[in-house]
Structure formats: C-alpha cells, structure tokens
Amino acid sequence: MTKAGHDVVEYLCDHCAHIWSRPVEDDLEVYDVVRVDLPDATHYGTAWQVEADRVQVRGMSGDWLLWVERWRVIIY
C-alpha cells in the first residue's frame, strides 16, 4: 500500500477494529539491528543481506539466518 508517495504496511486489530500503518523501511542497510514481525513470532537480529523485496536476517548470536519480506523488517 502507498500513502503520500511512501510504501506502508497497514495493520488491523482483530479485537477492536483499530487500523494503523507504518512506513516500510527504505534506508535499511547491511548490519542494521532489526526486528522481524512474523505471524507466529518476533525475531531480533542483524540485516545480513538487503535486496529490493527481501532481507536476510542473522540472529543476534549468529545461530540462524532467515529470509523475510522487506515489509516485515523494522530498524530497531
């Protein structure tokens, strides 16, 4: 979704029907500390590879690597 010329992620609370949005990070760089919000978990790590539509995140202790859609990543 785009608002005011910026890509945004829109959220909807199932309990109260409140809607809010946040911008998709456009200044994300390798080695940024990030948070990844997945449907079943939240992960914290370091951006290891950054592509136009996805990011590889490395766990803080280096024990996992995970590719996620860029819109799921928040600079922490």
XYZ file of N, CA and C in Angstrom:
228
model
N 0.846 -1.170 0.000
C 0.000 0.000 0.000
C 0.896 1.239 0.000
N 0.443 2.283 -0.634
C 1.200 3.532 -0.694
C 0.357 4.674 -0.138
N 0.994 5.483 0.721
C 0.372 6.697 1.258
C 1.359 7.833 1.121
N 0.914 8.932 0.582
C 1.754 10.122 0.410
C 3.070 9.790 -0.279
N 3.037 8.880 -1.241
C 4.217 8.542 -2.008
C 5.173 7.569 -1.352
N 4.825 7.011 -0.186
C 5.681 6.067 0.526
C 4.970 4.735 0.679
N 5.725 3.644 0.569
C 5.155 2.327 0.828
C 4.915 2.191 2.327
N 3.751 1.683 2.692
C 3.414 1.496 4.095
C 2.832 0.104 4.308
N 2.913 -0.352 5.550
C 2.283 -1.590 5.980
C 1.097 -1.189 6.828
N -0.063 -1.755 6.532
C -1.261 -1.420 7.295
C -1.614 -2.592 8.201
N -1.992 -2.284 9.435
C -2.359 -3.283 10.428
C -3.814 -3.090 10.831
N -4.462 -4.191 11.210
C -5.836 -4.160 11.691
C -5.909 -4.994 12.952
N -6.391 -4.423 14.043
C -6.577 -5.146 15.287
C -7.874 -5.952 15.187
N -7.772 -7.257 15.327
C -8.946 -8.123 15.243
C -9.923 -7.895 16.391
N -9.421 -7.441 17.520
C -10.271 -7.264 18.700
C -11.063 -5.961 18.693
N -10.405 -4.873 18.285
C -11.072 -3.565 18.384
C -11.316 -2.898 17.034
N -10.851 -3.509 15.946
C -11.008 -2.991 14.585
C -10.235 -1.697 14.340
N -9.279 -1.365 15.199
C -8.420 -0.195 15.006
C -7.454 -0.479 13.856
N -7.252 0.503 12.992
C -6.349 0.377 11.849
C -5.225 1.399 11.997
N -3.995 0.965 11.754
C -2.864 1.887 11.765
C -1.854 1.426 10.729
N -0.904 2.294 10.423
C 0.100 1.946 9.420
C 1.469 2.444 9.860
N 2.496 1.895 9.236
C 3.878 2.341 9.442
C 4.590 2.261 8.106
N 5.582 3.117 7.889
C 6.303 3.085 6.610
C 7.185 1.842 6.502
N 7.364 1.355 5.286
C 8.333 0.295 5.018
C 9.706 0.954 5.027
N 10.649 0.344 5.725
C 11.994 0.919 5.859
C 12.638 1.058 4.486
N 12.995 2.276 4.098
C 13.638 2.479 2.805
C 15.124 2.807 2.942
N 15.604 2.953 4.171
C 17.016 3.249 4.389
C 17.730 2.110 5.113
N 17.189 0.912 4.997
C 17.761 -0.266 5.629
C 19.092 -0.618 4.985
N 20.106 -0.898 5.808
C 21.434 -1.239 5.316
C 21.944 -2.490 6.004
N 22.910 -3.144 5.387
C 23.560 -4.295 5.990
C 24.136 -3.878 7.342
N 24.015 -4.741 8.323
C 24.479 -4.583 9.707
C 23.543 -3.751 10.583
N 22.412 -3.262 10.045
C 21.427 -2.610 10.905
C 20.822 -3.657 11.832
N 20.589 -3.279 13.075
C 19.886 -4.158 14.022
C 18.401 -4.000 13.738
N 17.715 -5.136 13.602
C 16.324 -5.104 13.165
C 15.437 -6.007 14.015
N 14.151 -5.739 13.901
C 13.110 -6.596 14.466
C 12.294 -7.116 13.296
N 11.936 -8.390 13.337
C 11.132 -9.006 12.281
C 9.850 -9.523 12.917
N 8.723 -8.991 12.482
C 7.431 -9.428 12.990
C 6.843 -10.475 12.056
N 6.779 -11.711 12.531
C 6.177 -12.812 11.792
C 4.852 -13.167 12.453
N 3.977 -13.868 11.761
C 2.672 -14.201 12.353
C 2.777 -14.984 13.668
N 3.801 -15.831 13.783
C 3.901 -16.683 14.973
C 5.028 -16.309 15.931
N 5.833 -15.297 15.584
C 6.964 -14.931 16.443
C 7.535 -13.582 16.044
N 8.308 -13.006 16.960
C 9.079 -11.797 16.687
C 10.544 -12.163 16.876
N 11.365 -11.834 15.888
C 12.795 -12.140 15.944
C 13.589 -10.845 15.930
N 14.728 -10.861 16.615
C 15.652 -9.734 16.620
C 16.975 -10.211 16.042
N 17.603 -9.383 15.211
C 18.862 -9.778 14.615
C 19.504 -8.637 13.856
N 20.363 -9.001 12.915
C 21.114 -8.046 12.110
C 20.795 -8.285 10.640
N 20.567 -7.204 9.901
C 20.364 -7.331 8.459
C 21.672 -7.811 7.857
N 21.650 -8.973 7.226
C 22.862 -9.593 6.713
C 22.997 -9.370 5.216
N 21.864 -9.432 4.495
C 21.804 -9.104 3.071
C 20.518 -8.325 2.851
N 20.584 -7.275 2.044
C 19.411 -6.446 1.780
C 19.169 -6.408 0.280
N 17.975 -6.836 -0.124
C 17.566 -6.782 -1.521
C 16.329 -5.903 -1.618
N 15.881 -5.635 -2.813
C 14.750 -4.728 -3.020
C 13.485 -5.200 -2.325
N 13.230 -6.506 -2.322
C 11.968 -7.009 -1.783
C 12.121 -7.940 -0.591
N 13.371 -8.268 -0.211
C 13.566 -9.161 0.924
C 14.874 -8.852 1.631
N 14.964 -9.374 2.864
C 16.139 -9.132 3.703
C 16.521 -10.446 4.369
N 17.813 -10.725 4.405
C 18.284 -11.868 5.175
C 18.714 -11.353 6.535
N 18.130 -11.931 7.571
C 18.400 -11.504 8.943
C 19.187 -12.605 9.643
N 20.220 -12.207 10.351
C 21.057 -13.137 11.129
C 20.731 -12.948 12.600
N 20.521 -14.049 13.305
C 20.224 -13.996 14.732
C 21.332 -13.315 15.509
N 20.984 -12.702 16.632
C 21.956 -11.938 17.423
C 23.149 -12.797 17.846
N 22.937 -14.067 18.107
C 24.046 -14.934 18.494
C 24.668 -15.644 17.286
N 24.147 -15.367 16.095
C 24.692 -15.939 14.872
C 24.268 -17.369 14.599
N 23.268 -17.848 15.320
C 22.890 -19.252 15.181
C 21.801 -19.524 14.151
N 21.267 -18.480 13.508
C 20.262 -18.699 12.457
C 20.300 -17.582 11.425
N 19.880 -17.910 10.218
C 19.689 -16.952 9.127
C 18.275 -17.155 8.607
N 17.601 -16.057 8.297
C 16.209 -16.132 7.872
C 15.949 -15.090 6.798
N 15.409 -15.519 5.652
C 14.980 -14.571 4.624
C 13.542 -14.167 4.919
N 13.270 -12.857 4.916
C 11.913 -12.356 5.155
C 11.596 -11.249 4.159
N 10.309 -11.024 3.945
C 9.896 -9.925 3.089
C 10.324 -8.615 3.734
N 10.746 -7.676 2.921
C 11.264 -6.407 3.437
C 10.250 -5.663 4.311
N 8.972 -5.769 3.979
C 7.960 -5.024 4.733
C 7.816 -5.529 6.166
N 8.337 -6.707 6.469
C 8.257 -7.253 7.837
C 9.369 -6.729 8.749
N 10.371 -6.067 8.166
C 11.565 -5.660 8.911
C 11.426 -4.233 9.419
N 11.768 -4.041 10.693
C 11.747 -2.720 11.324
C 13.137 -2.464 11.910
N 13.749 -1.338 11.555
C 15.053 -0.989 12.147
C 14.818 -0.764 13.635
N 15.644 -1.412 14.442
C 15.425 -1.413 15.887
C 16.286 -0.442 16.606
